[in-house]
GROMACS .gro file of N, CA and C in nm:
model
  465
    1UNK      N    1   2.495  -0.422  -1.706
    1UNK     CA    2   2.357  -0.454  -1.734
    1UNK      C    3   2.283  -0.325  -1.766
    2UNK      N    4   2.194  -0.324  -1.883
    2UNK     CA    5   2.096  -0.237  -1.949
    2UNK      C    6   1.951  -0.231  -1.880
    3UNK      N    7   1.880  -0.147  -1.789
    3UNK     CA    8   1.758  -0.152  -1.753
    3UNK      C    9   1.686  -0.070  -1.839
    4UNK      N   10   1.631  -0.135  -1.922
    4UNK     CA   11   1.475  -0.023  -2.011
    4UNK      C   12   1.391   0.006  -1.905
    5UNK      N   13   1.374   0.164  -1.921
    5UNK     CA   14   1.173   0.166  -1.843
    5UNK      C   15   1.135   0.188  -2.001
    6UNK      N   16   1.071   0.097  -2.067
    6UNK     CA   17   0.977   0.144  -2.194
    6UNK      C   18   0.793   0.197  -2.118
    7UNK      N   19   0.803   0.324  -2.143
    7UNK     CA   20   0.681   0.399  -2.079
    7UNK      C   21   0.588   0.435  -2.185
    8UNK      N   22   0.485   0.405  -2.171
    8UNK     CA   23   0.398   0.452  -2.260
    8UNK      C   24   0.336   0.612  -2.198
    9UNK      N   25   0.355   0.720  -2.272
    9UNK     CA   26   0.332   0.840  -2.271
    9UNK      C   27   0.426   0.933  -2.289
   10UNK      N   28   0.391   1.073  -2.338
   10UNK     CA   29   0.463   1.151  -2.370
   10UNK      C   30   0.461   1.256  -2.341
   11UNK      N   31   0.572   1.358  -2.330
   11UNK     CA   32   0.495   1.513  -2.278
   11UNK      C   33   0.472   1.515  -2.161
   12UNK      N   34   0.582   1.449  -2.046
   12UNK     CA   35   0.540   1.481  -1.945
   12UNK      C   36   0.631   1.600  -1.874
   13UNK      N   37   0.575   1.626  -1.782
   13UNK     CA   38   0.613   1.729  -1.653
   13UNK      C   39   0.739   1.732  -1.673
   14UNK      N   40   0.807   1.850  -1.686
   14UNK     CA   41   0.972   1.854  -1.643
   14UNK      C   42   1.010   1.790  -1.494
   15UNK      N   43   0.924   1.808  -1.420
   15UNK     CA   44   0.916   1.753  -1.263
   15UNK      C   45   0.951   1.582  -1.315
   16UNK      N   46   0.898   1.545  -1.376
   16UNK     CA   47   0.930   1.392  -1.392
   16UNK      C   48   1.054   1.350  -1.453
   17UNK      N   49   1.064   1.395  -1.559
   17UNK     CA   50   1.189   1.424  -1.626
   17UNK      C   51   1.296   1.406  -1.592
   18UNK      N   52   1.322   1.524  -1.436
   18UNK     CA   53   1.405   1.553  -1.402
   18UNK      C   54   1.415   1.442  -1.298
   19UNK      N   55   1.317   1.438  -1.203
   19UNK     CA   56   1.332   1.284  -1.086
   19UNK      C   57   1.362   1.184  -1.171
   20UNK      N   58   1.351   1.119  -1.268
   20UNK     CA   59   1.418   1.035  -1.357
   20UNK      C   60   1.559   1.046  -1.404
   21UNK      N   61   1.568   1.160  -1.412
   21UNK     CA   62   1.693   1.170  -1.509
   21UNK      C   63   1.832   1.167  -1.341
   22UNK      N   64   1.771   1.211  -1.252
   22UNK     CA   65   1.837   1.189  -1.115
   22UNK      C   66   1.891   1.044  -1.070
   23UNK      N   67   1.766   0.954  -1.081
   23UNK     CA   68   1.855   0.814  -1.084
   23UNK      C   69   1.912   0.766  -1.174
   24UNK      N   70   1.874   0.786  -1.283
   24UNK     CA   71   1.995   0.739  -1.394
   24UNK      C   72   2.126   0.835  -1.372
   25UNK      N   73   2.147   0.918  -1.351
   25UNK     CA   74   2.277   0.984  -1.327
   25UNK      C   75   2.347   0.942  -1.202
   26UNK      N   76   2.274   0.891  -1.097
   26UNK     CA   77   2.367   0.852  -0.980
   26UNK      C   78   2.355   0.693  -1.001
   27UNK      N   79   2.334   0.619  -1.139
   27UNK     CA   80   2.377   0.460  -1.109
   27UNK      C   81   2.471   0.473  -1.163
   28UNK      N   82   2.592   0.325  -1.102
   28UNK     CA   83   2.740   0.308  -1.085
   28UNK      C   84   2.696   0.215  -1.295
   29UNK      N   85   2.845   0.248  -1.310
   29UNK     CA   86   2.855   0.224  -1.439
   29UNK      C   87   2.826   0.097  -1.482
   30UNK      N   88   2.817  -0.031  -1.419
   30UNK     CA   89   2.782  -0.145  -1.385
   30UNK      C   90   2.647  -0.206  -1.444
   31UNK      N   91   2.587  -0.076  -1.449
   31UNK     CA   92   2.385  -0.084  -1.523
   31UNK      C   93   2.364   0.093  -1.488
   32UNK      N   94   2.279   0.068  -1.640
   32UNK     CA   95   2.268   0.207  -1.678
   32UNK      C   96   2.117   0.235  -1.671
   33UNK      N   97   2.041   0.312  -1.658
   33UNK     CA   98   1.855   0.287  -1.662
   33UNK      C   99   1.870   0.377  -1.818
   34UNK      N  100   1.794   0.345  -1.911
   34UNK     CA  101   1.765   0.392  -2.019
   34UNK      C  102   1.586   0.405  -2.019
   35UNK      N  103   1.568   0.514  -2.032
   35UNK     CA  104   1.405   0.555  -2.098
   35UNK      C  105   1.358   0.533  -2.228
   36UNK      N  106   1.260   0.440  -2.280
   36UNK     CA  107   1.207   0.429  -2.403
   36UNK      C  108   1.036   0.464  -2.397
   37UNK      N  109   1.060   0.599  -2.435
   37UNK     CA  110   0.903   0.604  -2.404
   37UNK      C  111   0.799   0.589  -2.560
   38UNK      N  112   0.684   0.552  -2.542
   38UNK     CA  113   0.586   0.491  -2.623
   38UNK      C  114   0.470   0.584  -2.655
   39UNK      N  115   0.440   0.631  -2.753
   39UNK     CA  116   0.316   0.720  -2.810
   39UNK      C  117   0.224   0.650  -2.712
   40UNK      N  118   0.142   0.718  -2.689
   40UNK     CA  119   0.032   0.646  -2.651
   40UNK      C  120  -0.133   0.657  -2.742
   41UNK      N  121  -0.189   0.526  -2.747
   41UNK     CA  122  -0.279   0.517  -2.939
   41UNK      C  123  -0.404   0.634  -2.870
   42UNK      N  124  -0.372   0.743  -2.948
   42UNK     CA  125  -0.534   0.783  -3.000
   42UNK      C  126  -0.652   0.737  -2.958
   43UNK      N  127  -0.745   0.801  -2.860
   43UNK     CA  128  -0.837   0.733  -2.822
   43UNK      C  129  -0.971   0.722  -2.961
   44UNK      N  130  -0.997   0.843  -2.992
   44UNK     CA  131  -1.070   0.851  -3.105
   44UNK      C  132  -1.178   0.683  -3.117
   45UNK      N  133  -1.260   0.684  -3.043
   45UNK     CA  134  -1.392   0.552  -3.065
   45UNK      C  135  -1.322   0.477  -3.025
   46UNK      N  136  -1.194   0.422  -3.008
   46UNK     CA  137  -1.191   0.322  -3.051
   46UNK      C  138  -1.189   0.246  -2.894
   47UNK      N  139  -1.206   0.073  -2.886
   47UNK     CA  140  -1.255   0.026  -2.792
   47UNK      C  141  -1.090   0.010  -2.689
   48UNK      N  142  -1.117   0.035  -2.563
   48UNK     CA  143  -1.011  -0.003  -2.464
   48UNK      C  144  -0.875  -0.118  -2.541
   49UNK      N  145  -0.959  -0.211  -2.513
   49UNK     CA  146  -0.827  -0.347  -2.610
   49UNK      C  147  -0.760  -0.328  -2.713
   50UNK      N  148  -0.865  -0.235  -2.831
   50UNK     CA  149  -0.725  -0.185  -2.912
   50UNK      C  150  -0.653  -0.126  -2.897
   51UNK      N  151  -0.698  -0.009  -2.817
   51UNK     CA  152  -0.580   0.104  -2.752
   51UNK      C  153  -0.469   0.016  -2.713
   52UNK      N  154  -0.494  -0.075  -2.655
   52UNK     CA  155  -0.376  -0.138  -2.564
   52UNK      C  156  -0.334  -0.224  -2.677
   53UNK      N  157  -0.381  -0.292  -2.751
   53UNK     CA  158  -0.351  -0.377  -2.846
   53UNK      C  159  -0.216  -0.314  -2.931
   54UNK      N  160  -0.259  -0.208  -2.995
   54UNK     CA  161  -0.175  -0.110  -3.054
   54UNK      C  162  -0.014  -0.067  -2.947
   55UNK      N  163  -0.063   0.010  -2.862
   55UNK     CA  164   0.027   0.004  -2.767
   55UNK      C  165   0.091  -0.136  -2.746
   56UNK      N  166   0.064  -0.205  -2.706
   56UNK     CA  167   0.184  -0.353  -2.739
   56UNK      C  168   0.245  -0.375  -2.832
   57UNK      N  169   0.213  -0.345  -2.992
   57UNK     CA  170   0.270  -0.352  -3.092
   57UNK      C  171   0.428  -0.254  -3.144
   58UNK      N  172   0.395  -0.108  -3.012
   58UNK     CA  173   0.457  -0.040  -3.029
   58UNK      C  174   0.556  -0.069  -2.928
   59UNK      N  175   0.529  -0.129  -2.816
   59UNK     CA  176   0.627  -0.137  -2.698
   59UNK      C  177   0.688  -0.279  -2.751
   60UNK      N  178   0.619  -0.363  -2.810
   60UNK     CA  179   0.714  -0.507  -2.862
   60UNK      C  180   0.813  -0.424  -2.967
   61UNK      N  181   0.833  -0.326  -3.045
   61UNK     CA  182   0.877  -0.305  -3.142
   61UNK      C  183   0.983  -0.186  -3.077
   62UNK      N  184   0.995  -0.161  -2.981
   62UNK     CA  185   1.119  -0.060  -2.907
   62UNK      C  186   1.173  -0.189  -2.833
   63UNK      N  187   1.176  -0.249  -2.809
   63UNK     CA  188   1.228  -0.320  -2.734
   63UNK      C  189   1.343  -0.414  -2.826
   64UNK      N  190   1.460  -0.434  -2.771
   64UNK     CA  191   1.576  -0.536  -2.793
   64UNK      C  192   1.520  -0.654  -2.788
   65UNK      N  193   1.602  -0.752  -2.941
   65UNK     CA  194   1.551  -0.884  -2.888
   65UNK      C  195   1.657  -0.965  -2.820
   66UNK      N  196   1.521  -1.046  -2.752
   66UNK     CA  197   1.556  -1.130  -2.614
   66UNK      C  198   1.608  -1.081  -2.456
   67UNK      N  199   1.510  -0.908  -2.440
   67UNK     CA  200   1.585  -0.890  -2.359
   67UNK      C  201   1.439  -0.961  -2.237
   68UNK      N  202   1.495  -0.903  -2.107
   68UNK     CA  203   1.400  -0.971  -1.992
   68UNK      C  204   1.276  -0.896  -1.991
   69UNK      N  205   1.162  -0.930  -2.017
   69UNK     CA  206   1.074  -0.845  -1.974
   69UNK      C  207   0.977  -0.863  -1.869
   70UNK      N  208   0.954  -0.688  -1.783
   70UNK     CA  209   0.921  -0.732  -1.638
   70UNK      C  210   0.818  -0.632  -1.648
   71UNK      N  211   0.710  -0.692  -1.692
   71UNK     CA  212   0.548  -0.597  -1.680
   71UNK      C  213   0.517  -0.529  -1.500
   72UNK      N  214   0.512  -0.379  -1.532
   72UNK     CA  215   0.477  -0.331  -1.429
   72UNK      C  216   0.302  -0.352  -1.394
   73UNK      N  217   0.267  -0.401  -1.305
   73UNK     CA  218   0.098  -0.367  -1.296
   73UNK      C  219   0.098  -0.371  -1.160
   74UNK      N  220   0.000  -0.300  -1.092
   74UNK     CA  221  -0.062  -0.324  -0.981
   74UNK      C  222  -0.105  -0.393  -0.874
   75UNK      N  223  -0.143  -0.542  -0.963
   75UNK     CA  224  -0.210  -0.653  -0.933
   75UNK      C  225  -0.051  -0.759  -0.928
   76UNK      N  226   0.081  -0.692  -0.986
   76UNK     CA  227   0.178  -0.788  -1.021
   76UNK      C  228   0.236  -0.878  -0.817
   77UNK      N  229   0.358  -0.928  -0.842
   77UNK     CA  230   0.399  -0.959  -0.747
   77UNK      C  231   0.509  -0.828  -0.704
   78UNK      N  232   0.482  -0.783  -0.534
   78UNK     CA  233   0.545  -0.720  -0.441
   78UNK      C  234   0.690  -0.763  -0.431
   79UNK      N  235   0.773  -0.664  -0.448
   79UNK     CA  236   0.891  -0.722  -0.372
   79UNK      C  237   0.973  -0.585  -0.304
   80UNK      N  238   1.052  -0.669  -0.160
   80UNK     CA  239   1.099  -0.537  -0.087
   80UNK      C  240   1.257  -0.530  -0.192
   81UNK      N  241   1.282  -0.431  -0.158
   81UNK     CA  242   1.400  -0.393  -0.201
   81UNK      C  243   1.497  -0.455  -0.196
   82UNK      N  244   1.522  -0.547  -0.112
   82UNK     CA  245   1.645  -0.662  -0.142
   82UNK      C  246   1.564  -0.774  -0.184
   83UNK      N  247   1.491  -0.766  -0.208
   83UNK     CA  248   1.426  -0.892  -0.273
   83UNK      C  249   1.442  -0.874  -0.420
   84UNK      N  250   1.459  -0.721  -0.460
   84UNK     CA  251   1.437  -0.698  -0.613
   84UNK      C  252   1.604  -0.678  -0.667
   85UNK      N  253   1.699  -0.662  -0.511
   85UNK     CA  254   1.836  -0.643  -0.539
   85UNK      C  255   1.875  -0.817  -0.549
   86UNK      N  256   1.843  -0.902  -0.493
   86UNK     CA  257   1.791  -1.040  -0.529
   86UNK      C  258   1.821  -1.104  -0.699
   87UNK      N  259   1.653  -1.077  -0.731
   87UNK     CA  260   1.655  -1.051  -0.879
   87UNK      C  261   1.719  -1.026  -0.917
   88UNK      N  262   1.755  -0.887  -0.906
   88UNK     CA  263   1.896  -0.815  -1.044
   88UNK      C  264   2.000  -0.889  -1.038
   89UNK      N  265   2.051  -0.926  -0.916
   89UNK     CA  266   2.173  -0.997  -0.938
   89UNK      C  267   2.214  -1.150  -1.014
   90UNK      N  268   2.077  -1.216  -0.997
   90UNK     CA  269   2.017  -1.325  -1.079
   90UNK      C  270   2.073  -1.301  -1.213
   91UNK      N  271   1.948  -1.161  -1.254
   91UNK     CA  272   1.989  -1.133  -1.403
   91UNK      C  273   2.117  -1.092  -1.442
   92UNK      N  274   2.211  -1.020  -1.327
   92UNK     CA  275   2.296  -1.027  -1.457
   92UNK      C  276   2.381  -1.137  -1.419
   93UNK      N  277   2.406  -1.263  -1.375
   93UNK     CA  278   2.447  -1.349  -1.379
   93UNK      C  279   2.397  -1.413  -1.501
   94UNK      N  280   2.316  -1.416  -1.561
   94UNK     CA  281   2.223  -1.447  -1.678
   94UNK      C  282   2.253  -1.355  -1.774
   95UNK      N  283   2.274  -1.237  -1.791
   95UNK     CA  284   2.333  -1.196  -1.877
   95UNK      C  285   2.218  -1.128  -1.918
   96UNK      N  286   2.208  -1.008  -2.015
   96UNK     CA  287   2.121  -0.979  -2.119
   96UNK      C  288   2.056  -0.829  -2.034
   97UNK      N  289   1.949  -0.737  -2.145
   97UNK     CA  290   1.892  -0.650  -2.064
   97UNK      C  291   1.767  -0.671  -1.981
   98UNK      N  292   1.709  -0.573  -1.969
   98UNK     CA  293   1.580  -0.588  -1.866
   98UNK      C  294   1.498  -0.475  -1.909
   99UNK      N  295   1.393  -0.507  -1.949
   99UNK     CA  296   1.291  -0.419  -1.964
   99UNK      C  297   1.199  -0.401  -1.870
  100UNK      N  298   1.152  -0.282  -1.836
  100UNK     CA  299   1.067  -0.290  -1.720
  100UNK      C  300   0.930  -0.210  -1.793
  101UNK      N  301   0.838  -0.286  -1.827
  101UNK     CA  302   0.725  -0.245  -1.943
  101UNK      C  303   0.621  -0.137  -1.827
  102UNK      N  304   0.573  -0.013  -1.847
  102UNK     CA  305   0.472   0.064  -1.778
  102UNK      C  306   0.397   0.118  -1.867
  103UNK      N  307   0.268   0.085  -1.836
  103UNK     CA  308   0.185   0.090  -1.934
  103UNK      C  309   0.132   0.269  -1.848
  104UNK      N  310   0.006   0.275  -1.989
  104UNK     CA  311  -0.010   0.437  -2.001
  104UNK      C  312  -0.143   0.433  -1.938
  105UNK      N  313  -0.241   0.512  -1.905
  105UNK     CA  314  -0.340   0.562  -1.819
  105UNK      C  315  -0.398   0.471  -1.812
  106UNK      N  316  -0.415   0.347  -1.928
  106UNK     CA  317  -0.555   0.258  -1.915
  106UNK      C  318  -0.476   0.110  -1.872
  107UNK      N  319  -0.333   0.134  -1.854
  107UNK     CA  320  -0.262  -0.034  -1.794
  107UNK      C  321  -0.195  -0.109  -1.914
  108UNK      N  322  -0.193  -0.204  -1.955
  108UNK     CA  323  -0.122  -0.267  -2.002
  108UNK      C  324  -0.189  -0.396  -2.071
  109UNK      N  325  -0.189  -0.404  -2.228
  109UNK     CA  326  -0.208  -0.520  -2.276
  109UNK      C  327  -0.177  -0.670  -2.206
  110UNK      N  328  -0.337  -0.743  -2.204
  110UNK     CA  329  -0.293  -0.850  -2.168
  110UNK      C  330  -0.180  -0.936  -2.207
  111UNK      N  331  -0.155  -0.908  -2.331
  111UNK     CA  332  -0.098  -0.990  -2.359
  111UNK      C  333   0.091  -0.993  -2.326
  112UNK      N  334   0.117  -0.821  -2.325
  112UNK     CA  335   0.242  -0.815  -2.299
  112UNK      C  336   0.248  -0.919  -2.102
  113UNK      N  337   0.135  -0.872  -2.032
  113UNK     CA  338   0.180  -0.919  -1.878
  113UNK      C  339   0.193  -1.076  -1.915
  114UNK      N  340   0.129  -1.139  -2.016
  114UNK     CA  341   0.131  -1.285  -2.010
  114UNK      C  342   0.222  -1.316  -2.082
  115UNK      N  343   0.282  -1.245  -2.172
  115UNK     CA  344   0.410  -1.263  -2.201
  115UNK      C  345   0.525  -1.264  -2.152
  116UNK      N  346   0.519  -1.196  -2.070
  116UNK     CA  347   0.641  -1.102  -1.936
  116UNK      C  348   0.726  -1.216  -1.879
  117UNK      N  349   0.852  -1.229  -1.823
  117UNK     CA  350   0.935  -1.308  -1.780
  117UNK      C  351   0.867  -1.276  -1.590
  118UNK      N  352   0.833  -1.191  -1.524
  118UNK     CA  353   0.765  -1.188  -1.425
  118UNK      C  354   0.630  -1.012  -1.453
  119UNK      N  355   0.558  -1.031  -1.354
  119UNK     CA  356   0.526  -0.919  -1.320
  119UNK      C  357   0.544  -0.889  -1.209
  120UNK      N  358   0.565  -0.770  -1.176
  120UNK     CA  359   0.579  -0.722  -1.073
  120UNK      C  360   0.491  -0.574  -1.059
  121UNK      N  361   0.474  -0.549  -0.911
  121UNK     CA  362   0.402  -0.425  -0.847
  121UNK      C  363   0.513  -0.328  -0.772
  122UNK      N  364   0.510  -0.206  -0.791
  122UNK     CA  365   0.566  -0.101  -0.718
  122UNK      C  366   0.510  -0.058  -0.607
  123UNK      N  367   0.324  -0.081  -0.576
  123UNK     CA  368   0.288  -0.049  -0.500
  123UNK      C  369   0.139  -0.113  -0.582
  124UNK      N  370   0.071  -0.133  -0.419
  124UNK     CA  371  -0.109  -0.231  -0.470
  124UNK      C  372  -0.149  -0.090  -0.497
  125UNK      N  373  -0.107   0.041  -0.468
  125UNK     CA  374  -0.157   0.167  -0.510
  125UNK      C  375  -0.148   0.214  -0.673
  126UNK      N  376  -0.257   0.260  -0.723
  126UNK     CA  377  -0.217   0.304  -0.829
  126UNK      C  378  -0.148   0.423  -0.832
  127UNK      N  379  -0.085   0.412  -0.945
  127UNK     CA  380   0.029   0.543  -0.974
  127UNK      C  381   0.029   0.630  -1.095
  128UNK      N  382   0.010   0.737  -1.064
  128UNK     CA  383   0.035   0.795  -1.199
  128UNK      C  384   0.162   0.750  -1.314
  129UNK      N  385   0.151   0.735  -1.423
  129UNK     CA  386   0.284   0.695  -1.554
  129UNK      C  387   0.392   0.771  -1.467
  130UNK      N  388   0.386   0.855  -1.462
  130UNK     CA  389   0.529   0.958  -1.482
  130UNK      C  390   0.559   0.923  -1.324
  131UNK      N  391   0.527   0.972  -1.254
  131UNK     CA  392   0.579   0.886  -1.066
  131UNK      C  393   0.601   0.781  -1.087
  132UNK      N  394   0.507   0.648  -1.170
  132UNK     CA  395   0.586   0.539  -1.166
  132UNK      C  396   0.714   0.537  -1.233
  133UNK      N  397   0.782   0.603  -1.366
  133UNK     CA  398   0.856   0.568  -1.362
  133UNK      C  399   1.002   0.652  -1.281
  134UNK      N  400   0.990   0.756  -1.206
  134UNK     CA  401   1.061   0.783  -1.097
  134UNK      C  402   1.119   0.689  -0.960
  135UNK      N  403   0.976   0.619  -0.946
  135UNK     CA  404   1.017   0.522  -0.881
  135UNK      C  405   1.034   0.442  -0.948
  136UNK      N  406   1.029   0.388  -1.004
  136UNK     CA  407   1.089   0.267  -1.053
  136UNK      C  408   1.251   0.287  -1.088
  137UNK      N  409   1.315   0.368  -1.122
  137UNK     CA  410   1.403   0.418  -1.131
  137UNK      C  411   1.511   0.405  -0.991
  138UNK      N  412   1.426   0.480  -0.926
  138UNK     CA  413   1.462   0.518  -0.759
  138UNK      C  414   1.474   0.347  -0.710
  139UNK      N  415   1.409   0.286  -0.714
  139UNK     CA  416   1.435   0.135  -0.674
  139UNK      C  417   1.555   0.050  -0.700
  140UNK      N  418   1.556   0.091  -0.915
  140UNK     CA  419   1.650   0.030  -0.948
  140UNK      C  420   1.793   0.061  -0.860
  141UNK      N  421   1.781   0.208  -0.855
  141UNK     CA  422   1.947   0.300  -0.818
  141UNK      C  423   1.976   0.162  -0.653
  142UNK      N  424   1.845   0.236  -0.590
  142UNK     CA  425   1.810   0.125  -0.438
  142UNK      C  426   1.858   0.003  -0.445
  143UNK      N  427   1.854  -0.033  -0.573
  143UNK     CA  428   1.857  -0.192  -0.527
  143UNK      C  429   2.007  -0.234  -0.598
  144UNK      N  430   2.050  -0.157  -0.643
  144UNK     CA  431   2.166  -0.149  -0.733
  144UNK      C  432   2.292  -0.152  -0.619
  145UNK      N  433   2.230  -0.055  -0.541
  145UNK     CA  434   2.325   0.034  -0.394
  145UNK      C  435   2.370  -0.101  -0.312
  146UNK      N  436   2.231  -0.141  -0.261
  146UNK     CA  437   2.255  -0.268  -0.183
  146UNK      C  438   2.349  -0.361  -0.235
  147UNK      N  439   2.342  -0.412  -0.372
  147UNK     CA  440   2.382  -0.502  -0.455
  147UNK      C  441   2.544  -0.454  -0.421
  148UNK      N  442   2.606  -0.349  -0.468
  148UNK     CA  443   2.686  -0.304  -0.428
  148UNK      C  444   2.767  -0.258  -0.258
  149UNK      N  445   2.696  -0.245  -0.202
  149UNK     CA  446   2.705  -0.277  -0.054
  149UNK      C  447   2.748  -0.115   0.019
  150UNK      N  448   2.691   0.017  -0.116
  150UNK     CA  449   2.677   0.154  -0.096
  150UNK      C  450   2.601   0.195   0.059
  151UNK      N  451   2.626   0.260   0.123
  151UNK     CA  452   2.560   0.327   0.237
  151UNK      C  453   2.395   0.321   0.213
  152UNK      N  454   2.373   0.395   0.076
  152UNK     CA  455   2.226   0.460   0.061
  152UNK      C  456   2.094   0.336   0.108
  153UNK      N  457   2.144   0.205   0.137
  153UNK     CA  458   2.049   0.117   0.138
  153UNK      C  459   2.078   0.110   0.309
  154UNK      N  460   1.940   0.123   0.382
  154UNK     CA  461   1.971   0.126   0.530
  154UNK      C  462   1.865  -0.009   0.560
  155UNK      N  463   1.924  -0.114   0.662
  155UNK     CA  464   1.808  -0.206   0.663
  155UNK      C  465   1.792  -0.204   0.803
   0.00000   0.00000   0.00000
């Protein structure tokens, strides 16, 4: 199984980079985390909704078709770590990839979350782009471990 983080932003911190590039190197060959990151639109006048509007056009257009998509937001639904090792195992019984959509400083087009196969929250806290997608990452590896029945998951 294929996990997208499609991230909207660019140019971030080697610090992020690198905490990212850490869980994708320690998941078992089984599912791989792949990064697709997204320009983020030009603020220049223009009103909030298009920013995001635009940005959806660009994150629908990196994305594989028919894969799962799982809008990150704030407001989404909580899940503990075997709840999300749960899920994954669902999906790949189902087959196909997983996108995990994170939107850029201003959140996420309505329309991608109402499109989304679920949403989900990493935390009711907001997060900076680049930490979220570390953790999100860090979860997947987490929840991957359990799934697998690895030490690293302690309950």
């Amino acid at each position: 199984m294929k996990f997208l983080v499609c991230a909207v932003g660019h140019k971030m911190p080697q610090w992020i980079a690198a905490g990212f590039e850490e869980y994708t190197r320690r998941m078992p060959h089984e599912a791989t985390i792949e990064l697709l990151e997204i320009k983020p639109e030009k603020r220049s006048g223009k009103k909030l909704e298009q920013l995001l509007a635009a940005e959806a056009v660009r994150i629908l257009a990196a994305l594989p078709p028919r894969c799962r998509m799982v809008a990150m937001d704030e407001r989404g639904k909580q899940l503990t770590t075997a709840k999300l090792a749960d899920s994954i195992t669902e999906w790949m019984r189902n087959g196909g990839d997983t996108a995990f959509i994170v939107g850029g400083a201003d959140g996420l087009d309505a329309g991608i979350k109402n499109s989304a196969d679920e949403v989900l929250a990493l935390s009711a806290l907001t997060l900076p782009h680049g930490l979220a997608r570390i953790l999100l990452a860090e979860q997947l590896y987490r929840a991957v471990s359990l799934i697998k029945g690895h030490p690293y998951h302690r309950v």
